[in-house]
Amino acid sequence: MIPSAFDYTRATSVEEAVKLLQAAGGEAKLLAGGHSLLPMMKIKLTSPGKLIDIGRIKELSGIRKEGNRLVVGALTTHRQVAADPLVRKYAPVLAEAASQIGDIQVRNRGTVGGNLAHADPASDLPAVALALEAEFEVQGPDGKETLDAGGFFLGPLITALPENSILTSVSFAIPPEGAKSTYLKYPHPASGYAVVGVAAVVSTGPDGMVNDARIGITGVADTAYRAEEAERALVGKKLSEQTILEVAALASEGQEMASDLFASAEYRRHLTRVYTIRALKRLLI
Amino acid sequence: MPNVFGTPLKRREDPRLITGKGNFTDDIQLPGMLYMAVLRSPHAHARIKRIDVSAARQVPGVVAVYTGKDLEGKMGTIPTAWLVPDSDIKTPPHHALAVDQVRYVGDGIALVVAEDRYTVRDALELIDVEYEELPPVVNQEEAMKDGAPQLHEGVPNNIAFHWKAGEVPDEVFDRAEVVIRRRFYQQRLIPNPMETRAAVAQYNPSSGEMTIWCTSQNPHIHRFILSGVLGIPETKLQVVAPDVGGGFGCKIAVYPDEALVGYVARDLRRPVKWTEDRREHFTTTTHGRDMILDVELAGKRDGTLTALRIKNTANLGAYLSTAAPGVPTILFGLIAPGPYKIPKAAVEVIGVLTNTTPTDAYRGAGRPEATYQIERMIDLFADEIGMDPLEIRRKNLIREDEFPFDNALGLQYDSGNYHRALNKALEMINYDQFRKEQEEARKKGRYLGIGFSTYVEICGLGPSKVAGAVGFQGGLWESATVRVHPSGKISVFTGASPHGQGEETTFAQIVSQKLGVPVEDIEIVHGDTNRISMGWGTYGSRTTPVGGSAIAIACDRVLEKAKKIAAHALEVSESDLDFEDGAFQVQGVPGKKITFQEVTLQAYLAWNLPEGVEPSLEAQSFYDPANFVYPFGTHICILEVDGETGEVKLKKYVAVDDPGPVINPMVAEGQVHGGIVQGIGQALWEGAVYDENGQLISGTFMDYAMPKARFFPAFETAFTETPSPVNPLGVKGIGETGTIASTPAVVNAVVDALKPFGVKDLDMPLTPEKVWKAMQKGRREA
Ligand SMILES: Cc1cc2nc3c(=O)[nH]c(=O)nc-3n(C[C@H](O)[C@H](O)[C@H](O)COP(=O)(O)OP(=O)(O)OC[C@H]3O[C@@H](n4cnc5c(N)ncnc54)[C@H](O)[C@@H]3O)c2cc1C
C-alpha cells in the first residue's frame, strides 16, 4: 500500500497547472483532495509519474450565486458545500448529497471537482450534477470551455474532460421556486459509496401538475445517468403515490445494471425502482 | 480503602493510547535499522520454475534479497502447535518462504531488505518469477474428492486429519419422533485488528542475543517456537509484545514473517523491521471460521431433545497454522450441545487443506460455530413441533440445581443459573407485547423479528492436563509475580499478554482489593519474556480466570508473609490480626496496628524479621486451573426486515451475560459491546470470498464490510454473577461472549421476521439481496 515513486509539483495558478500538465506529456495527474487518487495509487491501480497539486489554488475554491445558477469552485470541499447557506437555500439537494459522502475526514478533504472529474460510478455527486443540469467550466491549453453534465460521464472513471484540462468550477441550475428535491442513498456497508443513489428534483405548476422532473441516478450502472423515461412520464401528471408507482419502473429503463459481490444486476434494477419510489414519495409532503 | 473490585474505573491504558502515545511495534526505531518486505504469490497454486532477483539486487538502497532456496536448511519450518489426539493428523512442512511450490495467494516467495520502506517495496516489484500454474482448489468438499488438486505430498485427498468425539447410534435417530437435519455454512471471516502485524529484530553478534518485538498475543509461545525455528536458545532470545492494537486471535499464531525478520537481522547483523500493509493482511494473516456443519438434532414432540450429531468439514487453508487443528475440534466439538440437556451427542471433524489463506482462531474460535448451530437447530426444532422458541429453551436448559453438569461429550460445566439470565433478559423486553406488535405489523406488510440466544461457552483455557490430553503442545497455566517495592509500590508481572482488553486496569483492581494499595501504586507488567518468567498469553478468554487468579494467589502469598512480619512487629500472634483498610489490626485493640506499607519497609530493611522469615516482599504463583470456566447468558435481538429491499434494521439488542463476579463493569461492558458487533458482523455483513482461481475477491475494505458504529442501536447490557468454583476469584471470561452469542440471536430474529415467507434458514451473511430473494421466493410460492 505504498505507491510507486512519483514527482510532485505544486501549481500556484490554473494557467501554471495547465502548462505543467502539457509539459508532462500524459504522465501527470492533478491532485486535489487526494481521496480518490491516493487510494488508487496505494493499490497501484494507477501509478502516475508526476502529481500536480492544485490544492492551494485559491481561485478554485468558493461558492457564489450567478443569476439562476449556483457556481461551486472545483476545490470546494464536500464539507463546505454541505454547510454553505447559499447551497442550503438554493440547491438543498446538493447539500443533502454532500453531507452523505464518506465520513467527516473524507468530507473535509474531498472536493466537488475531484469527485466529478474522477467519475466513480458509485459517487454521489454525479447524480446531483445531472439532476441540477450542471455545467462544467473547463480550462485547457486552448482556453476555457463549458461542458454539459449530460455528456460528461462517459464510463467508469471516464469523462469528456479534454486532455490537459482542469475543471475549474461547476455551476448548478437553481430549481424554480417551490420545486421539491431530495437525494436518497443506499450506502454500501463496506465502502459507504452508493449502491444506489437517487437525486430527484420536481416542480409543479399552478394546476398542481408536474411541469419539470429531473432524476439523476448513481451507483447502479457504468456511470450516473438521468432517468429520462421516468422524468417524461411524470410531466403533466399530479405527483401522487399512484403516479410514482407507475413511473418508478422506468427509472432503470434502457440501462445496463452493474453487478458485483454485494448486489447483482437484477437486485440493482429492483433497488433503483424502490429508491426512486422512496425518493419521489419524500417529495409528496 | 474503598472496595475497588466491582467498580467501573476508567481504563488506565486509555490516556496513553488515545493521545497517540502508545508504543506499537511499528513505532520502534533503532539505529541502522533496515526494512524488509516479502514478495507474495499472486497465484493460488503454482510451481516456481525460476526466480530472478538480479534487478532487485541492483536497486540503490537494497541490501539483500533472499529466496526460499537461499533459506532452505538454514532455518526450521513453521510448526503447528495443536496436534489433535487420536487422529491421523499430518503436518506438511510450512517453509517460511516457499521453496518450489506456492499454495495460496499470499504465500511468501522471496524477501528484500533495504535502507528504507519505500525502496524495499519498489525493489520487490523487480523480482521476476516464472510460475507454472497448477489447478487450485478452494472449497473443502471439493478438495477431498478424488482427482482434486493435491497441495502437499503425503496428505492424500488434502485431508489433514479426522477426529471424533462421542457416539450416537443410528437407531436413536431412526426411532426419534422428530429429527431436524440442516447444513450450515460458517463463512470465512477476516479478522481486522486496527494494527496490522509487524516485527522488529535486533541481533547482538558479540553476545549472540536477539530481541524480537512483534505483534503477539503470547510472546512466550513466540519465543518457544522461534527459538526452535531460528536455532537460538531461549536464554538468548527475548520476545517483546509492546502495545498491540488488537488481535482477535490472529496474533496468536507464529508466522513466517517474524522468523524471517529474526533470520535476516542475524544474517546481516543489523536491526530489521517488517510491517504488514492492509492488503497483505487480508491475504496472509490467518482467517477465521470456514466450516461446513451438517447437523442432526433428535427429540420428542413435547420438545425434549434427545440426541445431537454433527459432521464438521473444516477448511484449514494451505498450511496448518499454530492453533488451527484445535479450533474445529476441541473448541467447537465438545461444547456443541450448548446449555441444553441433550443426553447423547457425537461430533466428527474432517480438517481439510485448500489453496486459501490458513485459518486459525478468530474471536470465539470454535464456540461461535458451536453456539450458532445449536441455537439455530433449537429454533428449527421448535418451529417443527409448533413450540415457542422461548418455551423449548426453558424446557431444555440445564437447571441451577444440576451443576456441576456433565455434558454428553465429557465436559463438566462448572456453575450456572441459565434461567436467571434468561429471565433477566426478558425483563428488558416485553415479549408478549412484541408478539402482538409483530402480528399487527405483518398485517401492514412490515416484518419484525425476535431472536434468542441462550448460550454457554467454554473458556479460561485451561487445565494443563487437559491441554495435553487434547493435543495442545503447551501448558495452559499462568504465572504471576507480585513484587512489593520498599516504598510499598507494587509491580505485577503477568504471563498473560493483554492487547486492548483492559487488564492493566482490572488486574490492578484485583491487587488493590487484596492488598489495600491504591490502584495508582500498582503497575502491571506484561509482554516481555525477559521480565516475565513464563506465560501462555491472552486468548480463549483465559486472561482473567487464569492469569488473574495467579495474581490473586500471589497476593495471598504476599499477605501471608506480611502477616508474619506484622505479628512479629506488634508482638502478637498472627491469629490476633485482621487485615483491613491496608493495615494489620490487632483484634479488639483499636489503634494497635501496622500498615501494609510499614510492613513492606520492614521486610526490606530486614533489621528485625521473625525467625525463619527471609527479607523482601515478593511472591510468585504458577497457577494451573482445575477446570475450564463456562460463562453463559441470554442475548435477544429485535429487528425489522425491509419488505421491499431485504435490508435488516436492528431495533433493539439486549445482552445479559454471566462472567462470574465482575471486576470492572465498564471494562466488561466494553468487551460485550465489541463482541456483539463482531458477532453481528458475521451474521449480516462479513464474508471472505474466493473465486474459483483462488483469488480473494473481498480483499479490501471496499468489499469486505466491517461493522460500523452507525449500524447499531444502543446495546442494553446487564450481568448476572454466578461464581465459578474453579478459581479463587470465581471469575469466568467475558472477552468472547458477545461474539459467541450475538450471531445466532440476529439470524434467529431474521428468520423469525421472514416466517410469513416460509423461510426456514438462510446462509450468512444475510445480505439484503439474499433476504430479498428469499422473500421473493416466498411471495411466488404463496
Ligand atoms: C473512505 C472514503 C469514502 C468515500 N466515500 C464516498 C462516498 O460515499 N461518496 C462519494 O461520492 N465519494 C466518496 N469518496 C470519494 C471522495 O468524495 C473523494 O474526495 C472524491 O471522489 C474525489 O475528490 P478529491 O478532491 O479527493 O480528488 P482527488 O483524489 O485529488 O482526484 C481524483 C481524480 O480527479 C482528478 N481531478 C481532481 N480535481 C480535478 C480538477 N479540478 N480538474 C480535473 N481533474 C481533477 C484527479 O487528477 C484524479 O484523477 C470517498 C473517499 C474515501 C477515501
JSON list of C-alpha atoms in Angstrom, two decimals, chain B residues 701-778:
[
{"chain": "B", "resi": 701, "resn": "PHE", "atom": "CA", "xyz": [-12.36, -2.58, 2.88]},
{"chain": "B", "resi": 702, "resn": "MET", "atom": "CA", "xyz": [-14.22, -1.52, -0.28]},
{"chain": "B", "resi": 703, "resn": "ASP", "atom": "CA", "xyz": [-15.73, -5.00, -0.42]},
{"chain": "B", "resi": 704, "resn": "TYR", "atom": "CA", "xyz": [-15.24, -6.57, 2.99]},
{"chain": "B", "resi": 705, "resn": "ALA", "atom": "CA", "xyz": [-17.85, -4.96, 5.21]},
{"chain": "B", "resi": 706, "resn": "MET", "atom": "CA", "xyz": [-16.55, -4.37, 8.70]},
{"chain": "B", "resi": 707, "resn": "PRO", "atom": "CA", "xyz": [-19.33, -3.27, 11.03]},
{"chain": "B", "resi": 708, "resn": "LYS", "atom": "CA", "xyz": [-19.55, 0.48, 11.68]},
{"chain": "B", "resi": 709, "resn": "ALA", "atom": "CA", "xyz": [-20.91, 2.12, 14.82]},
{"chain": "B", "resi": 710, "resn": "ARG", "atom": "CA", "xyz": [-23.81, 3.64, 12.91]},
{"chain": "B", "resi": 711, "resn": "PHE", "atom": "CA", "xyz": [-25.17, 0.19, 12.03]},
{"chain": "B", "resi": 712, "resn": "PHE", "atom": "CA", "xyz": [-26.21, -0.46, 15.62]},
{"chain": "B", "resi": 713, "resn": "PRO", "atom": "CA", "xyz": [-28.77, 0.64, 18.14]},
{"chain": "B", "resi": 714, "resn": "ALA", "atom": "CA", "xyz": [-27.54, 1.32, 21.69]},
{"chain": "B", "resi": 715, "resn": "PHE", "atom": "CA", "xyz": [-26.98, -2.06, 23.30]},
{"chain": "B", "resi": 716, "resn": "GLU", "atom": "CA", "xyz": [-28.77, -2.78, 26.55]},
{"chain": "B", "resi": 717, "resn": "THR", "atom": "CA", "xyz": [-26.48, -4.89, 28.69]},
{"chain": "B", "resi": 718, "resn": "ALA", "atom": "CA", "xyz": [-26.63, -6.38, 32.15]},
{"chain": "B", "resi": 719, "resn": "PHE", "atom": "CA", "xyz": [-24.82, -9.00, 34.13]},
{"chain": "B", "resi": 720, "resn": "THR", "atom": "CA", "xyz": [-25.75, -11.80, 36.44]},
{"chain": "B", "resi": 721, "resn": "GLU", "atom": "CA", "xyz": [-22.89, -13.02, 38.61]},
{"chain": "B", "resi": 722, "resn": "THR", "atom": "CA", "xyz": [-22.68, -16.73, 39.32]},
{"chain": "B", "resi": 723, "resn": "PRO", "atom": "CA", "xyz": [-19.27, -17.50, 40.79]},
{"chain": "B", "resi": 724, "resn": "SER", "atom": "CA", "xyz": [-17.25, -20.37, 39.39]},
{"chain": "B", "resi": 725, "resn": "PRO", "atom": "CA", "xyz": [-15.97, -22.86, 41.94]},
{"chain": "B", "resi": 726, "resn": "VAL", "atom": "CA", "xyz": [-12.96, -23.41, 39.69]},
{"chain": "B", "resi": 727, "resn": "ASN", "atom": "CA", "xyz": [-10.73, -20.48, 40.62]},
{"chain": "B", "resi": 728, "resn": "PRO", "atom": "CA", "xyz": [-10.10, -18.35, 43.70]},
{"chain": "B", "resi": 729, "resn": "LEU", "atom": "CA", "xyz": [-11.77, -15.26, 42.22]},
{"chain": "B", "resi": 730, "resn": "GLY", "atom": "CA", "xyz": [-14.79, -17.16, 40.96]},
{"chain": "B", "resi": 731, "resn": "VAL", "atom": "CA", "xyz": [-14.42, -15.36, 37.65]},
{"chain": "B", "resi": 732, "resn": "LYS", "atom": "CA", "xyz": [-15.23, -16.59, 34.16]},
{"chain": "B", "resi": 733, "resn": "GLY", "atom": "CA", "xyz": [-14.37, -14.89, 30.86]},
{"chain": "B", "resi": 734, "resn": "ILE", "atom": "CA", "xyz": [-16.09, -12.01, 29.08]},
{"chain": "B", "resi": 735, "resn": "GLY", "atom": "CA", "xyz": [-13.81, -11.44, 26.08]},
{"chain": "B", "resi": 736, "resn": "GLU", "atom": "CA", "xyz": [-15.66, -13.61, 23.60]},
{"chain": "B", "resi": 737, "resn": "THR", "atom": "CA", "xyz": [-19.22, -13.98, 24.88]},
{"chain": "B", "resi": 738, "resn": "GLY", "atom": "CA", "xyz": [-20.58, -11.22, 22.66]},
{"chain": "B", "resi": 739, "resn": "THR", "atom": "CA", "xyz": [-19.20, -12.80, 19.51]},
{"chain": "B", "resi": 740, "resn": "ILE", "atom": "CA", "xyz": [-20.40, -16.22, 20.57]},
{"chain": "B", "resi": 741, "resn": "ALA", "atom": "CA", "xyz": [-23.94, -15.18, 21.49]},
{"chain": "B", "resi": 742, "resn": "SER", "atom": "CA", "xyz": [-24.90, -12.49, 19.03]},
{"chain": "B", "resi": 743, "resn": "THR", "atom": "CA", "xyz": [-24.62, -14.20, 15.65]},
{"chain": "B", "resi": 744, "resn": "PRO", "atom": "CA", "xyz": [-27.45, -16.70, 16.14]},
{"chain": "B", "resi": 745, "resn": "ALA", "atom": "CA", "xyz": [-29.59, -14.16, 18.01]},
{"chain": "B", "resi": 746, "resn": "VAL", "atom": "CA", "xyz": [-29.62, -12.00, 14.89]},
{"chain": "B", "resi": 747, "resn": "VAL", "atom": "CA", "xyz": [-30.09, -14.82, 12.40]},
{"chain": "B", "resi": 748, "resn": "ASN", "atom": "CA", "xyz": [-32.89, -16.30, 14.52]},
{"chain": "B", "resi": 749, "resn": "ALA", "atom": "CA", "xyz": [-34.54, -12.89, 14.52]},
{"chain": "B", "resi": 750, "resn": "VAL", "atom": "CA", "xyz": [-34.27, -12.51, 10.75]},
{"chain": "B", "resi": 751, "resn": "VAL", "atom": "CA", "xyz": [-35.71, -15.99, 10.20]},
{"chain": "B", "resi": 752, "resn": "ASP", "atom": "CA", "xyz": [-38.49, -15.14, 12.65]},
{"chain": "B", "resi": 753, "resn": "ALA", "atom": "CA", "xyz": [-39.23, -11.97, 10.70]},
{"chain": "B", "resi": 754, "resn": "LEU", "atom": "CA", "xyz": [-39.34, -13.93, 7.46]},
{"chain": "B", "resi": 755, "resn": "LYS", "atom": "CA", "xyz": [-41.76, -16.54, 8.75]},
{"chain": "B", "resi": 756, "resn": "PRO", "atom": "CA", "xyz": [-44.63, -15.21, 6.60]},
{"chain": "B", "resi": 757, "resn": "PHE", "atom": "CA", "xyz": [-42.47, -16.05, 3.57]},
{"chain": "B", "resi": 758, "resn": "GLY", "atom": "CA", "xyz": [-41.91, -19.64, 4.65]},
{"chain": "B", "resi": 759, "resn": "VAL", "atom": "CA", "xyz": [-38.20, -19.05, 5.20]},
{"chain": "B", "resi": 760, "resn": "LYS", "atom": "CA", "xyz": [-36.59, -21.63, 7.49]},
{"chain": "B", "resi": 761, "resn": "ASP", "atom": "CA", "xyz": [-32.95, -20.76, 7.16]},
{"chain": "B", "resi": 762, "resn": "LEU", "atom": "CA", "xyz": [-30.50, -18.57, 5.25]},
{"chain": "B", "resi": 763, "resn": "ASP", "atom": "CA", "xyz": [-26.74, -18.73, 4.92]},
{"chain": "B", "resi": 764, "resn": "MET", "atom": "CA", "xyz": [-24.74, -15.92, 6.45]},
{"chain": "B", "resi": 765, "resn": "PRO", "atom": "CA", "xyz": [-24.03, -13.14, 5.81]},
{"chain": "B", "resi": 766, "resn": "LEU", "atom": "CA", "xyz": [-27.68, -12.16, 5.47]},
{"chain": "B", "resi": 767, "resn": "THR", "atom": "CA", "xyz": [-27.10, -9.51, 2.83]},
{"chain": "B", "resi": 768, "resn": "PRO", "atom": "CA", "xyz": [-30.12, -7.54, 1.64]},
{"chain": "B", "resi": 769, "resn": "GLU", "atom": "CA", "xyz": [-30.16, -9.25, -1.73]},
{"chain": "B", "resi": 770, "resn": "LYS", "atom": "CA", "xyz": [-30.18, -12.70, -0.14]},
{"chain": "B", "resi": 771, "resn": "VAL", "atom": "CA", "xyz": [-33.03, -11.73, 2.14]},
{"chain": "B", "resi": 772, "resn": "TRP", "atom": "CA", "xyz": [-34.91, -10.06, -0.70]},
{"chain": "B", "resi": 773, "resn": "LYS", "atom": "CA", "xyz": [-34.57, -13.15, -2.89]},
{"chain": "B", "resi": 774, "resn": "ALA", "atom": "CA", "xyz": [-35.87, -15.34, -0.06]},
{"chain": "B", "resi": 775, "resn": "MET", "atom": "CA", "xyz": [-38.89, -13.06, 0.28]},
{"chain": "B", "resi": 776, "resn": "GLN", "atom": "CA", "xyz": [-39.45, -13.08, -3.48]},
{"chain": "B", "resi": 777, "resn": "LYS", "atom": "CA", "xyz": [-39.40, -16.86, -3.47]},
{"chain": "B", "resi": 778, "resn": "GLY", "atom": "CA", "xyz": [-41.90, -16.88, -0.63]}
]
